[in-house]
Amino acid sequence: MSCPLTPLTPLPPISISIRFTFVLQDGQQCSWPQQPPDFYALLAGEVGGVEFGRLPFGACEDPISELHLATTWPNLTEGIVVDNDVYSDLDPLQAPHWSVRVRKADNPQCLLGEFLMEFFKLCCRKESTEEVLGRNPVEEEGTENSDITQALSKLTEPAAVPIHKLSVSSMVHSARRRMRRHRRAEESPLNSHVLNSILLVRGCSDREHHLYNQLKSAPSDSLTYRLALCVCVVNFHHGGVRAVAHLWQEFVLEMRYRWENNCLIYGLAGGAPDLRCCLLHQKLQMLNCCIERKRARDDGRKSGASDRSRPGPESAGPAEVSPGKSWDSWSDSEEEFFECLSDTEEMKDTESEKKAANKSRAEGRLQPHGKLTLLKSPEPLYIPVTQEPAPMTEDLLEEQSEVLAKLGTSAEGAHLRARMQSACLLSDMESFKAANPGCCLEDFVRWYSPRDYVEEEVDEVGQTVIRGDLSARMKIPGNMWVEAWETAKATPARRQKRLFDDTKEAEKVLHYLSQQKPSDLTRHLMPCVLHAALLKIKEEGQCESLNIASVRKALQQVTAHASKLLHHPNPDFKKLEDVIVQMSAEEAVIARARSLKAKFGIAGGEREEDADELQRFVSCLLEEPEVSVVGAGRGPAGKIIHKLFVSSQRAALLAPMEDEAGRSGGTDDRKAVPDFPPPAGREVLLRTCVPRPAPYSKALPQRLFCVLTRDEFRLAGAFSSDTCFF
C-alpha cells in the first residue's frame, strides 16, 4: 500500500481532458438528393417508376442515420471549469478540437440493388411461359385449324385456295389474331400502352467498348442490351414473372413477323454472330443474318427477272403454275441459290446444255488477281465470286465439335471428318473453275493458299526461269484437296447449293426463342443487366465531384469476378448473388457520398473558397472511421455542422428559424433554444505523474478514464508503480 502524502508535499498537477459527444439524428432539415420520378414517362401512370431504357440508382432514404460530433477540451486545469447537469462552462463552439464520425444506416434500401436482386430471383423459377400465362388459346381451337405448328402440314394438303394465300405467314398471323382476340384485358400483365413504350426504347452510345467482351454480354446500343433493361424494369414494376413471360411472348412474335416480312432487326450488328457476346445476342444476330441473306436472294431474283422480262408464254401469271410446286422451284433466275431439288430429271437436260457453254464462257468473276495468269493458258487468273461461309453460334459450334469428335481417330473417321469440313472448300473450287475455264489445281492453290505453291529459280539453257510446284503436304497420297478438285464441277456460286440455309436456320432460331422459359431468359440476359449496372455505377460515381478510391478499386474487382463467372456456360448462382451484393454495397457508398455532399453544400457551391477543404473532409468521412474538423467550430466544415445542429434543434423544439424569428421579433424565444442538444455522452480523462508506492519512488504516469451517458457510466484506470525503489 502506498504511503500517504505529507502536508508539506506539493500536490502533483492533474491534466483534465473533457470530450462531449453530440448526436445529430434528424436529417429532415436537409433535402434528400434522390431524383424524383418522371411523371410524364410512358409508364401507364404509375408513380415512382423509371424509364424502360435506364436502370434506377440511389437510396430511397438517407443512407446516413446519425452524425456524431465530438468536441474536446484538452489539458484543462482543475477548478477552472464547472460542468454538471444544471450548468456548464464548456461551450461546444469554443472547443479547440472537433472530430466527426458518421453512422451508416442498417441495410439501406438502394434501388439498383433491389432491381438486380429481383431480376436474379427469376433464375430460380421453373415455370414455362405457357404455365405462367395459362393455356394457350390456340390449343383450344382445334376445330378451326389455328395451331401454328400445323401450318407446314396444311401446305401439303390439297386446297382450293391459291398457293400464295396458303402460307406459313398467313397461318401465323391468323393464329396470332385469334390468340390476342381470346386473351381478355385482365389476363394480359402488360397492356398495349406499356408494350408500345418498350418497343420505342432507344439505345445509348457504347461508352465501354471492351466491357461487354469481358462480361460476355452485348454492346450497350444493341437490341439485346435494351431488352435486358426492359425485362428488368418490367419484372420490378409491372407484374413480375407474368409480365416478363408476356413481354417475351410478344418479342418472339415480333421476331417471327420480321423474318416472314423480310424486315431487318435494328440494333444488331450485321454479319456473322459475335461469339464474344451472350448466346441470346448471337441467336438474334443469326436471325438478322438470315433476313439479310433472304433479302439479298429475293432482290437478286427480282433483278434477274426484270432483266429477262419479255412477252410470251413464260410470263404467265400464278394461275398457270402447278399448285403442287412453289414459285422458287419454277424460277429460272441465275441469281438464286438452288436448293436440293427432287425433280432431278428436269435438271439433266439443262445441265447437258450448259456443259458446252461453260467450256467457252466464264461465269462468276469478281476481279483479276493481280498480274497472275493461268499456268496452262495465257488468260488472266480471276478471283471468283464465292459463297460466304455459314455463320455459326457458339452452341452450333459446340454441337459440330461433338459430332466431329464422335467420328473417332480411325482412318475412315478422319476421312469422313475431312469431307464434312471441306464443304466450303468444294464450293470455292467450283466457283474458281467457273470463273477460270481451263484452270488446274495449281492455279487454285496459288490463289487460295499461296504458301502451298513453292516457286524456285531454275537455270535452263543459260536463262533463269521460275518454276513452281505444289508443296509437300499437297502431294501426300489421298490429299483431300486433290480429291475435292477432281469432284468439283465448274458451277458459279449463284447456282450452287447454298452452304447456309437461311430458312432452316431462321426457323431453328425462332423455335429456340419460343422454347425459352422466363428463367432461361433471365440467365441469358444476366450478363447484360450486370453490364448495365456496372456502367450505371461508373456513371454515377463520375458525376460526383468526390474521388472515391474504394469505389474504383471495388468496381475493378467486381468486373474481374463477374468476367470469370459469366464466361462459364453454367455460372454459380451463389457467386453471382455475391457479385450483386458487392454492386449494391458500392451503390450505397455513392449514395452516402451524395448525402454528405448535400449536407455540406458542395453541390450547391455555397462556399466556393472552401470547396477543396469540404471535398477533402467529405472524402475522409467516406474512407475513415473518424475525421478531425480543421478549425473546429470556426472552420468551413465546422460552421456547416453548427448550422445542421441549429436547424435540428429548431425543428425538434418547433421553434422559428432565425430569419422568421427576426421578422416576428421573437428574439427571446430564439435565444432560449440551445444550438446543441444535451450531450449524448461525456468523457473525462485525468492524467498525472505520481511517485508510487513511496514518496521517494520515481514519478510515473497515472491515468483515470470516465464515460458518462444517460443510462450508464464506466471507469477505467491505468496505474503504474516503481518496482525498483519502493
Short mmCIF file of C-alpha atoms in Angstrom, two decimals, residues 100 105 122 151 228 265 289 322 351 428 431 527 644 654 668 674 723:
data_model
loop_
_atom_site.label_atom_id
_atom_site.label_comp_id
_atom_site.label_asym_id
_atom_site.label_seq_id
_atom_site.Cartn_x
_atom_site.Cartn_y
_atom_site.Cartn_z
CA VAL A 100 -16.86 13.83 -36.67
CA ALA A 105 -27.93 3.17 -41.98
CA LEU A 122 -36.18 -15.14 -61.69
CA ALA A 151 -49.05 -24.68 -90.91
CA ALA A 228 -32.41 -6.81 -70.77
CA ILE A 265 -33.86 -6.25 -86.81
CA CYS A 289 -28.18 -12.61 -90.85
CA SER A 322 -48.93 -26.09 -110.96
CA GLU A 351 -27.04 -29.38 -117.21
CA ASP A 428 -14.83 -22.31 -103.70
CA SER A 431 -16.62 -21.12 -108.26
CA PRO A 527 -24.64 -10.53 -68.30
CA LEU A 644 -27.09 21.41 -39.07
CA LEU A 654 -40.81 23.64 -33.08
CA ASP A 668 -36.01 35.87 -26.58
CA PRO A 674 -29.77 25.96 -27.46
CA THR A 723 9.29 -1.67 -8.80
#
